[in-house]
Short mmCIF file of C-alpha atoms in Angstrom, two decimals:
data_model
loop_
_atom_site.label_atom_id
_atom_site.label_comp_id
_atom_site.label_asym_id
_atom_site.label_seq_id
_atom_site.Cartn_x
_atom_site.Cartn_y
_atom_site.Cartn_z
CA UNK A 1 71.32 35.70 110.95
CA UNK A 2 74.48 35.77 108.67
CA UNK A 3 75.90 39.07 107.23
CA UNK A 4 74.68 40.08 103.76
CA UNK A 5 76.72 38.40 101.11
CA UNK A 6 76.36 40.08 97.77
CA UNK A 7 76.31 38.07 94.59
CA UNK A 8 79.97 39.06 93.57
CA UNK A 9 80.95 36.76 96.14
CA UNK A 10 79.75 33.68 94.27
CA UNK A 11 82.33 35.07 91.55
CA UNK A 12 84.94 35.05 94.55
CA UNK A 13 84.14 31.61 95.59
CA UNK A 14 84.86 29.98 92.39
CA UNK A 15 87.59 32.28 91.02
CA UNK A 16 85.61 34.28 88.46
CA UNK A 17 86.86 37.99 89.39
CA UNK A 18 90.14 36.90 88.51
CA UNK A 19 88.91 35.45 85.28
CA UNK A 20 86.83 38.91 84.45
CA UNK A 21 89.52 41.00 84.94
CA UNK A 22 91.75 39.14 81.97
CA UNK A 23 88.56 38.02 80.18
CA UNK A 24 89.75 39.12 76.75
CA UNK A 25 88.35 40.84 73.82
CA UNK A 26 84.43 39.49 74.18
CA UNK A 27 84.31 40.77 77.39
CA UNK A 28 85.97 43.93 76.54
CA UNK A 29 83.90 44.47 73.81
CA UNK A 30 80.70 44.02 75.88
CA UNK A 31 82.01 46.30 78.68
CA UNK A 32 82.59 48.98 75.89
CA UNK A 33 79.12 48.99 75.30
CA UNK A 34 78.20 49.57 78.63
CA UNK A 35 77.15 52.95 78.32
CA UNK A 36 74.97 52.39 75.55
CA UNK A 37 71.11 53.40 75.82
CA UNK A 38 69.68 50.39 74.18
CA UNK A 39 65.86 50.36 74.66
CA UNK A 40 63.94 47.00 75.07
CA UNK A 41 61.29 46.26 72.66
CA UNK A 42 61.56 44.18 69.41
CA UNK A 43 64.48 45.11 68.08
CA UNK A 44 65.34 42.58 65.47
CA UNK A 45 68.95 43.92 65.31
CA UNK A 46 69.91 41.92 68.48
CA UNK A 47 71.51 38.47 68.26
CA UNK A 48 68.53 37.41 70.38
CA UNK A 49 65.96 37.64 67.95
CA UNK A 50 67.04 34.47 66.60
CA UNK A 51 67.21 33.01 69.50
CA UNK A 52 63.59 33.99 70.40
CA UNK A 53 62.35 31.72 67.50
CA UNK A 54 60.10 29.11 69.08
CA UNK A 55 60.51 29.71 72.55
CA UNK A 56 57.03 30.02 74.79
CA UNK A 57 55.32 33.51 74.70
CA UNK A 58 56.20 35.32 77.91
CA UNK A 59 55.56 38.89 78.58
CA UNK A 60 57.34 41.03 81.22
CA UNK A 61 54.28 40.82 83.69
CA UNK A 62 54.05 37.08 83.55
CA UNK A 63 58.04 36.93 84.37
CA UNK A 64 57.44 39.36 87.39
CA UNK A 65 54.36 37.59 88.40
CA UNK A 66 56.60 34.13 89.18
CA UNK A 67 59.28 36.08 90.38
CA UNK A 68 56.83 37.43 93.10
CA UNK A 69 55.61 34.23 93.76
CA UNK A 70 58.76 33.41 95.38
CA UNK A 71 58.87 35.93 97.83
CA UNK A 72 59.72 34.59 101.65
CA UNK A 73 62.10 32.01 99.84
CA UNK A 74 64.87 31.95 102.29
CA UNK A 75 68.37 30.47 102.53
CA UNK A 76 69.51 28.45 105.60
CA UNK A 77 71.90 29.33 108.36
CA UNK A 78 74.87 28.37 106.07
CA UNK A 79 73.80 30.74 103.15
CA UNK A 80 72.47 27.69 101.24
CA UNK A 81 69.43 24.88 100.95
CA UNK A 82 67.46 27.37 98.21
CA UNK A 83 65.86 25.69 95.03
CA UNK A 84 67.67 28.05 93.13
CA UNK A 85 71.07 27.03 94.18
CA UNK A 86 70.12 23.24 93.86
CA UNK A 87 68.87 24.14 90.27
CA UNK A 88 71.72 25.95 89.38
CA UNK A 89 74.18 23.10 90.72
CA UNK A 90 72.49 20.42 88.48
CA UNK A 91 72.22 22.41 85.25
CA UNK A 92 74.57 22.21 82.49
CA UNK A 93 75.91 26.11 83.04
CA UNK A 94 77.08 25.35 86.60
CA UNK A 95 79.82 23.13 84.65
CA UNK A 96 80.24 25.92 82.02
CA UNK A 97 80.87 28.52 84.68
CA UNK A 98 82.98 26.19 86.87
CA UNK A 99 85.41 25.60 83.31
CA UNK A 100 85.34 29.28 82.89
CA UNK A 101 86.15 30.31 86.56
CA UNK A 102 87.48 27.53 88.66
CA UNK A 103 86.47 25.71 91.64
CA UNK A 104 83.85 23.07 91.41
CA UNK A 105 79.85 22.68 91.26
CA UNK A 106 79.83 22.00 95.24
CA UNK A 107 80.75 25.57 95.59
CA UNK A 108 77.41 26.98 94.69
CA UNK A 109 75.83 24.96 97.37
CA UNK A 110 76.30 28.18 99.83
CA UNK A 111 77.08 30.93 97.18
CA UNK A 112 75.44 34.20 97.09
CA UNK A 113 72.37 33.32 94.80
CA UNK A 114 70.69 36.61 93.45
CA UNK A 115 71.63 35.73 89.76
CA UNK A 116 70.82 31.95 90.21
CA UNK A 117 67.24 33.07 91.37
CA UNK A 118 67.22 35.50 88.10
CA UNK A 119 68.33 32.67 86.19
CA UNK A 120 65.77 30.14 87.67
CA UNK A 121 62.69 32.26 86.97
CA UNK A 122 64.11 32.64 83.14
CA UNK A 123 64.40 28.77 82.98
CA UNK A 124 61.16 28.01 84.33
CA UNK A 125 59.49 30.16 81.78
CA UNK A 126 61.21 28.74 78.91
CA UNK A 127 63.01 32.04 78.04
CA UNK A 128 66.75 31.37 79.47
CA UNK A 129 68.40 32.00 75.76
CA UNK A 130 66.67 35.19 75.71
CA UNK A 131 67.54 36.25 79.22
CA UNK A 132 70.82 34.53 79.96
CA UNK A 133 71.92 32.48 83.04
CA UNK A 134 74.87 32.95 85.28
CA UNK A 135 75.76 32.76 88.81
CA UNK A 136 78.16 35.86 88.31
CA UNK A 137 76.38 39.23 87.79
CA UNK A 138 79.58 40.69 86.00
CA UNK A 139 79.40 38.13 83.58
CA UNK A 140 75.63 37.98 83.19
CA UNK A 141 75.50 41.91 82.49
CA UNK A 142 78.35 41.36 79.92
CA UNK A 143 76.18 39.02 78.04
CA UNK A 144 73.36 41.47 77.89
CA UNK A 145 75.97 44.21 76.40
CA UNK A 146 77.22 41.86 74.39
CA UNK A 147 73.71 40.91 72.92
CA UNK A 148 72.75 45.08 72.51
CA UNK A 149 70.48 44.44 75.57
CA UNK A 150 72.12 47.06 77.99
CA UNK A 151 70.76 50.29 78.83
CA UNK A 152 69.96 53.10 81.84
CA UNK A 153 66.09 53.12 81.43
CA UNK A 154 64.18 51.05 84.25
CA UNK A 155 61.37 49.05 82.59
CA UNK A 156 59.09 46.42 84.21
CA UNK A 157 61.02 43.15 83.69
CA UNK A 158 64.35 44.36 83.04
CA UNK A 159 67.06 42.81 84.92
CA UNK A 160 68.46 45.44 87.25
CA UNK A 161 72.21 45.43 88.22
CA UNK A 162 73.33 47.17 91.40
CA UNK A 163 76.82 48.69 92.35
CA UNK A 164 76.58 49.67 96.04
CA UNK A 165 79.11 51.97 95.78
CA UNK A 166 77.16 53.55 92.99
CA UNK A 167 79.94 52.62 90.10
CA UNK A 168 78.60 52.42 86.54
CA UNK A 169 81.25 50.16 85.57
CA UNK A 170 80.11 46.64 84.76
CA UNK A 171 83.16 45.34 86.81
CA UNK A 172 81.88 46.66 89.91
CA UNK A 173 78.50 45.12 89.96
CA UNK A 174 77.36 43.74 93.53
CA UNK A 175 73.89 42.51 92.92
CA UNK A 176 70.99 41.86 90.64
CA UNK A 177 67.29 41.54 90.84
CA UNK A 178 64.16 42.43 88.37
CA UNK A 179 62.63 45.75 88.02
CA UNK A 180 58.83 45.83 88.98
CA UNK A 181 58.37 49.69 88.05
CA UNK A 182 59.91 53.01 88.09
CA UNK A 183 58.43 54.76 90.96
CA UNK A 184 59.30 57.97 89.28
CA UNK A 185 61.03 59.68 92.26
CA UNK A 186 64.60 58.61 91.80
CA UNK A 187 63.44 55.10 93.15
CA UNK A 188 62.80 51.57 91.41
CA UNK A 189 60.51 48.63 93.04
CA UNK A 190 62.32 45.48 92.60
CA UNK A 191 61.98 41.56 93.21
CA UNK A 192 65.13 40.17 94.03
CA UNK A 193 66.89 37.15 95.74
CA UNK A 194 69.61 36.82 98.48
CA UNK A 195 68.68 40.25 99.93
CA UNK A 196 70.37 41.52 103.37
CA UNK A 197 68.55 38.82 105.07
CA UNK A 198 69.03 35.96 102.70
CA UNK A 199 65.25 35.88 101.46
CA UNK A 200 63.48 36.69 98.27
CA UNK A 201 61.99 40.06 98.77
CA UNK A 202 60.43 43.09 97.17
CA UNK A 203 62.40 46.19 97.66
CA UNK A 204 62.59 49.88 96.87
CA UNK A 205 66.06 50.93 95.73
CA UNK A 206 67.61 54.24 94.85
CA UNK A 207 68.44 54.44 91.31
CA UNK A 208 71.84 55.82 92.32
CA UNK A 209 72.62 52.42 93.32
CA UNK A 210 72.08 51.05 89.61
CA UNK A 211 74.90 50.52 87.30
CA UNK A 212 72.52 49.33 84.20
CA UNK A 213 69.71 47.45 82.96
CA UNK A 214 69.72 44.44 80.91
CA UNK A 215 66.99 43.94 78.77
CA UNK A 216 65.51 40.27 78.22
CA UNK A 217 64.29 39.85 74.60
CA UNK A 218 60.56 39.10 75.75
CA UNK A 219 58.53 36.95 73.50
CA UNK A 220 55.17 38.52 74.33
CA UNK A 221 54.29 42.17 75.08
CA UNK A 222 51.60 43.66 77.95
CA UNK A 223 50.60 46.15 75.41
CA UNK A 224 46.90 46.24 74.85
#
């Protein structure tokens, strides 16, 4: 089994890391918001409120049900072969990120796929415009911050961004997944793609390794 390939490697393959360093004012503005405590919910001030109009009604529990149904999906010995990578390579977003970062769409075939998994789940449910899609975790986190959906509170269905160094800087993000629940003991239960053994798994993670959370603008609520 190959060594763990964190999701930042997808950016290194396509040259996105260098692009991110000099990403300009939009990324800088997003980064400046990275310490904000933006609470998930029906906040109509977010730019995503307009995007949500006309989308399917999807709640956090519905998203987690789909994400958890993928547990056990595994990459091949080269680090590729998943439906998440195949979907991303064929998507318009792959061409957009290649234009942004360099490389070619073929580079995604064996690239780290944790964010492709997150993006695939949103796409399957029809809520991609309010969850975002990317192969590069840093860019995806910035997207949440730019859209005023970034914070530090773990919530079911939130997109959780990790830095294995414990950094709270968006630029240091290594990995991404979904929050299933806050365990209330300094850990969270998550579902993630491209874990250490190249598979979709449910994990328990310390919150000390979390950089922050992106809150999709869900179109339905789990509240009674």
